[in-house]
Coordinates of C-alpha atoms in Angstrom, one line a residue:
M1 CA -18.3 15.3 -108.2
R2 CA -18.4 11.7 -107.2
Q3 CA -15.1 11.9 -105.3
R4 CA -16.4 15.0 -103.4
N5 CA -19.6 13.2 -102.4
R6 CA -17.7 10.1 -101.3
R7 CA -15.4 12.3 -99.1
Q8 CA -18.4 14.0 -97.5
G9 CA -20.1 10.7 -96.9
R10 CA -17.0 9.4 -95.1
R11 CA -16.7 12.5 -93.0
K12 CA -20.4 12.3 -92.0
S13 CA -20.1 8.6 -91.1
E14 CA -16.9 9.3 -89.1
G15 CA -18.6 12.2 -87.3
D16 CA -21.6 10.2 -86.2
G17 CA -19.3 7.5 -84.8
G18 CA -17.3 10.0 -82.8
R19 CA -20.4 11.3 -81.1
D20 CA -21.2 7.8 -79.7
R21 CA -17.7 6.9 -78.6
W22 CA -18.3 8.1 -75.0
L23 CA -20.9 5.4 -74.6
I24 CA -18.1 2.8 -74.9
T25 CA -16.1 4.4 -72.2
Y26 CA -19.2 4.7 -69.9
A27 CA -20.1 1.0 -70.5
D28 CA -16.5 0.0 -69.7
L29 CA -16.7 2.0 -66.4
I30 CA -20.0 0.4 -65.4
T31 CA -18.7 -3.0 -66.2
L32 CA -15.6 -2.4 -64.0
L33 CA -17.6 -1.1 -61.1
L34 CA -19.9 -4.2 -61.4
I35 CA -16.9 -6.5 -61.3
F36 CA -15.5 -4.6 -58.3
F37 CA -18.7 -4.9 -56.2
V38 CA -19.1 -8.6 -57.2
M39 CA -15.5 -9.2 -55.9
M40 CA -16.2 -7.3 -52.6
F41 CA -19.4 -9.2 -52.1
A42 CA -17.6 -12.5 -52.7
M43 CA -14.8 -11.6 -50.2
S44 CA -17.3 -10.5 -47.5
R45 CA -19.1 -13.8 -47.9
L46 CA -15.8 -15.7 -47.6
D47 CA -14.9 -13.9 -44.3
V48 CA -18.3 -14.7 -42.8
E49 CA -18.0 -18.3 -43.7
K50 CA -14.5 -18.5 -42.2
Y51 CA -15.7 -16.7 -39.0
E52 CA -18.6 -19.2 -38.6
A53 CA -16.2 -22.1 -39.1
I54 CA -13.8 -20.8 -36.5
T55 CA -16.6 -20.1 -34.0
Q56 CA -18.0 -23.6 -34.4
S57 CA -14.5 -25.1 -33.9
L58 CA -13.9 -23.1 -30.7
Q59 CA -17.3 -23.9 -29.3
H60 CA -16.7 -27.6 -29.9
T61 CA -13.3 -27.4 -28.2
F62 CA -14.5 -25.6 -25.1
K63 CA -17.5 -27.9 -24.7
S64 CA -15.4 -31.1 -25.1
G65 CA -12.5 -30.0 -22.8
D66 CA -12.4 -30.1 -19.0
S67 CA -12.5 -26.9 -17.0
I68 CA -9.2 -25.6 -15.8
L69 CA -10.9 -24.0 -12.7
E70 CA -12.2 -27.4 -11.8
K71 CA -8.7 -28.9 -12.0
G72 CA -9.5 -30.6 -15.4
S73 CA -7.3 -31.1 -18.3
G74 CA -8.1 -27.8 -19.9
I75 CA -8.4 -27.1 -23.6
T76 CA -5.2 -28.8 -24.7
G77 CA -5.6 -31.7 -22.3
Q78 CA -2.3 -30.9 -20.5
A79 CA -3.1 -27.9 -18.4
D80 CA -3.1 -29.6 -15.0
K81 CA -1.3 -32.9 -15.2
N82 CA 0.8 -32.2 -12.1
T83 CA -2.4 -31.6 -10.1
H84 CA -3.7 -35.1 -10.9
R85 CA -0.4 -36.6 -10.1
N86 CA 0.1 -34.9 -6.7
P87 CA -3.0 -33.2 -5.2
D88 CA -0.9 -32.0 -2.1
T89 CA 1.4 -30.1 -4.4
A90 CA -1.6 -28.4 -6.1
K91 CA -2.8 -27.0 -2.7
K92 CA 0.5 -25.2 -2.1
P93 CA 0.7 -21.6 -3.4
Q94 CA 2.9 -21.2 -6.4
N95 CA 4.2 -17.8 -5.4
S96 CA 5.5 -17.7 -1.8
G97 CA 5.9 -14.0 -2.0
S98 CA 2.2 -13.4 -2.1
Q99 CA 1.8 -15.6 1.0
E100 CA 4.4 -13.6 2.9
L101 CA 2.7 -10.3 2.0
T102 CA -0.6 -11.7 3.3
E103 CA 1.0 -12.8 6.6
R104 CA 2.7 -9.4 6.9
E105 CA -0.6 -7.6 6.4
L106 CA -2.3 -9.7 9.0
A107 CA 0.6 -9.1 11.4
F108 CA 0.3 -5.3 10.8
R109 CA -3.4 -5.3 11.5
K110 CA -2.9 -7.3 14.7
Q111 CA -0.2 -4.9 15.8
E112 CA -2.4 -1.9 15.1
Q113 CA -5.3 -3.4 17.0
E114 CA -3.0 -4.0 20.0
L115 CA -1.7 -0.4 20.0
Q116 CA -5.2 1.1 19.7
N117 CA -6.4 -1.1 22.6
L118 CA -3.4 -0.1 24.6
M119 CA -4.0 3.6 24.0
Q120 CA -7.7 3.3 24.9
V121 CA -7.0 1.5 28.2
I122 CA -4.3 4.0 29.3
S123 CA -6.4 7.0 28.3
Q124 CA -9.3 5.7 30.3
Y125 CA -7.0 4.9 33.3
V126 CA -5.6 8.5 33.2
K127 CA -9.1 9.9 33.1
D128 CA -10.4 7.7 35.9
N129 CA -7.5 8.7 38.2
R130 CA -7.5 12.4 37.1
L131 CA -3.9 12.3 36.0
E132 CA -4.4 14.4 32.8
D133 CA -2.0 17.1 34.0
Q134 CA 0.8 14.5 34.7
I135 CA 0.4 11.8 32.0
F136 CA -0.2 12.5 28.3
V137 CA -1.1 9.8 25.7
A138 CA -0.8 10.3 22.0
D139 CA -0.7 8.2 18.8
E140 CA 2.5 9.2 17.0
P141 CA 3.9 7.9 13.7
Q142 CA 6.5 5.9 15.5
G143 CA 4.0 4.4 18.0
I144 CA 1.9 5.1 21.1
S145 CA 3.6 7.8 23.2
I146 CA 3.1 7.9 27.0
T147 CA 4.6 11.1 28.4
L148 CA 5.2 11.2 32.2
S149 CA 6.0 14.6 33.8
D150 CA 9.1 14.7 35.9
Q151 CA 7.1 16.1 38.8
F152 CA 5.1 12.9 38.8
L153 CA 8.2 10.7 38.7
F154 CA 11.2 12.4 40.4
D155 CA 12.3 15.1 42.8
V156 CA 14.2 18.1 41.4
G157 CA 17.6 17.1 40.1
K158 CA 17.2 13.4 41.0
S159 CA 16.6 10.1 39.2
D160 CA 15.0 8.0 42.0
L161 CA 11.4 7.2 41.4
K162 CA 8.8 8.7 43.7
P163 CA 6.7 6.1 45.6
G164 CA 3.5 7.7 44.2
S165 CA 4.5 6.7 40.7
A166 CA 4.4 3.0 41.4
P167 CA 0.7 2.4 40.8
V168 CA 0.9 4.0 37.3
L169 CA 4.0 2.1 36.4
D170 CA 2.4 -1.1 37.7
K171 CA -0.5 -0.5 35.4
L172 CA 1.8 0.1 32.4
A173 CA 3.8 -3.0 33.2
S174 CA 0.7 -5.2 33.2
L175 CA -0.2 -3.8 29.8
F176 CA 3.3 -4.2 28.3
K177 CA 3.5 -7.8 29.4
N178 CA 1.4 -9.2 26.5
L179 CA 2.8 -6.9 23.8
S180 CA 5.1 -8.3 21.1
T181 CA 7.0 -5.1 20.2
V182 CA 9.8 -2.9 21.4
I183 CA 9.3 -0.2 24.1
S184 CA 11.6 2.8 24.1
I185 CA 12.1 4.8 27.3
E186 CA 13.5 8.3 26.6
G187 CA 14.6 10.9 29.2
H188 CA 14.4 14.7 28.6
T189 CA 15.3 17.8 30.5
D190 CA 15.1 21.6 30.2
N191 CA 18.1 23.7 29.3
L192 CA 18.9 24.9 32.8
P193 CA 22.4 23.8 33.9
I194 CA 22.8 21.2 36.6
V195 CA 23.5 22.6 40.1
H196 CA 26.7 21.7 41.8
A197 CA 25.0 19.8 44.6
S198 CA 23.6 17.3 42.0
N199 CA 25.1 13.9 41.5
Y200 CA 25.1 14.3 37.7
K201 CA 27.5 16.2 35.6
D202 CA 25.0 17.6 33.1
N203 CA 21.6 17.2 31.7
W204 CA 22.7 14.3 29.5
E205 CA 23.6 12.2 32.5
L206 CA 20.4 13.2 34.4
S207 CA 18.1 12.4 31.5
G208 CA 19.8 9.1 30.9
A209 CA 19.6 8.1 34.6
R210 CA 15.9 9.0 34.8
A211 CA 15.1 6.8 31.7
L212 CA 17.2 4.0 33.2
S213 CA 15.3 4.2 36.5
V214 CA 12.0 3.6 34.7
L215 CA 13.6 0.8 32.7
R216 CA 14.9 -0.9 35.9
F217 CA 11.4 -0.7 37.4
F218 CA 10.0 -2.7 34.5
I219 CA 12.8 -5.2 34.3
D220 CA 14.0 -5.7 37.9
Q221 CA 10.7 -5.3 39.8
K222 CA 8.1 -6.4 37.2
H223 CA 10.4 -8.9 35.5
L224 CA 9.4 -7.9 32.0
N225 CA 11.5 -9.2 29.1
P226 CA 14.6 -7.0 28.7
D227 CA 14.9 -7.8 25.0
E228 CA 11.7 -5.8 24.4
F229 CA 13.1 -2.5 25.9
Q230 CA 15.6 0.2 25.0
Y231 CA 16.4 3.5 26.7
A232 CA 18.1 6.8 25.9
G233 CA 18.8 10.2 27.4
Y234 CA 18.5 13.3 25.2
G235 CA 19.1 16.0 27.6
D236 CA 17.6 19.3 26.4
T237 CA 18.1 18.6 22.7
R238 CA 14.4 17.7 22.0
P239 CA 12.2 20.3 23.7
V240 CA 8.5 20.3 23.3
G241 CA 8.0 23.7 25.0
D242 CA 9.7 27.1 25.2
N243 CA 12.7 26.9 27.5
G244 CA 12.3 30.7 28.0
T245 CA 9.2 30.2 30.1
K246 CA 8.6 28.3 33.3
A247 CA 5.7 26.4 31.8
G248 CA 7.7 25.5 28.8
R249 CA 10.6 24.2 30.8
Q250 CA 8.2 22.1 32.8
K251 CA 6.9 20.4 29.6
N252 CA 10.5 19.7 28.6
R253 CA 11.3 17.8 31.8
R254 CA 9.7 14.5 31.1
V255 CA 10.1 10.8 30.4
E256 CA 8.5 9.4 27.2
I257 CA 7.6 5.7 27.0
I258 CA 7.0 4.9 23.3
V259 CA 5.5 1.6 22.3
L260 CA 7.0 1.3 18.9
R261 CA 5.4 0.3 15.6
Q262 CA 7.7 -2.4 14.2
L263 CA 5.6 -3.2 11.1
Q264 CA 4.8 -0.7 8.3
E265 CA 2.2 -1.2 5.7

């Protein structure tokens, strides 16, 4: 009987201890969580202190150093030694390419202003003299195009300039004198074959001779710089009208004077 009571007592005491064992695990978990949060808090405090220290150091450095923009020594004290030694060198641009681009841009703007002024003056001259049906002015990608009808410049099948064209060519010569660009003079014809009585073999020769006559006027009579001119004859290869109609053929018989754009943006 005594042994049985002892066994039951042991089992009861062991059972009571087993019921409370989860409290130990829970306490361990709470302790670990507490330690974790304490460590996180300590680390965050450490980062803030480091940040404040770095901030104070940078502020001290920037306040004590000279300004680079004011040609000072900078943060390290060595940023602009060459400037103090040679002020003339400091004024020169370090990148010559950027200076060239700036000069090119200025030249381009100057050229465009000259071309627009030229177009405005010629258009007004044509309007004042009622020459709209003989002279056409347009702003083309390659430059300012001045188209002169062959009826205004030449007799049929000939390349000698008519006396009545001189005032217009004089006006153009006075405008071309101050331009710093190349002027292209191009002759064009319709597709009708040359008559046998003509002095020219075909439309190629006639168109080239007409362009050359206009060029000679500017160079020989008005003494413009020949280096600023070029000429070509295209025959009937570049029509602007329908060669199947009389009006179209009339449009194709022309001389184009193009003040070329030599600079591109």
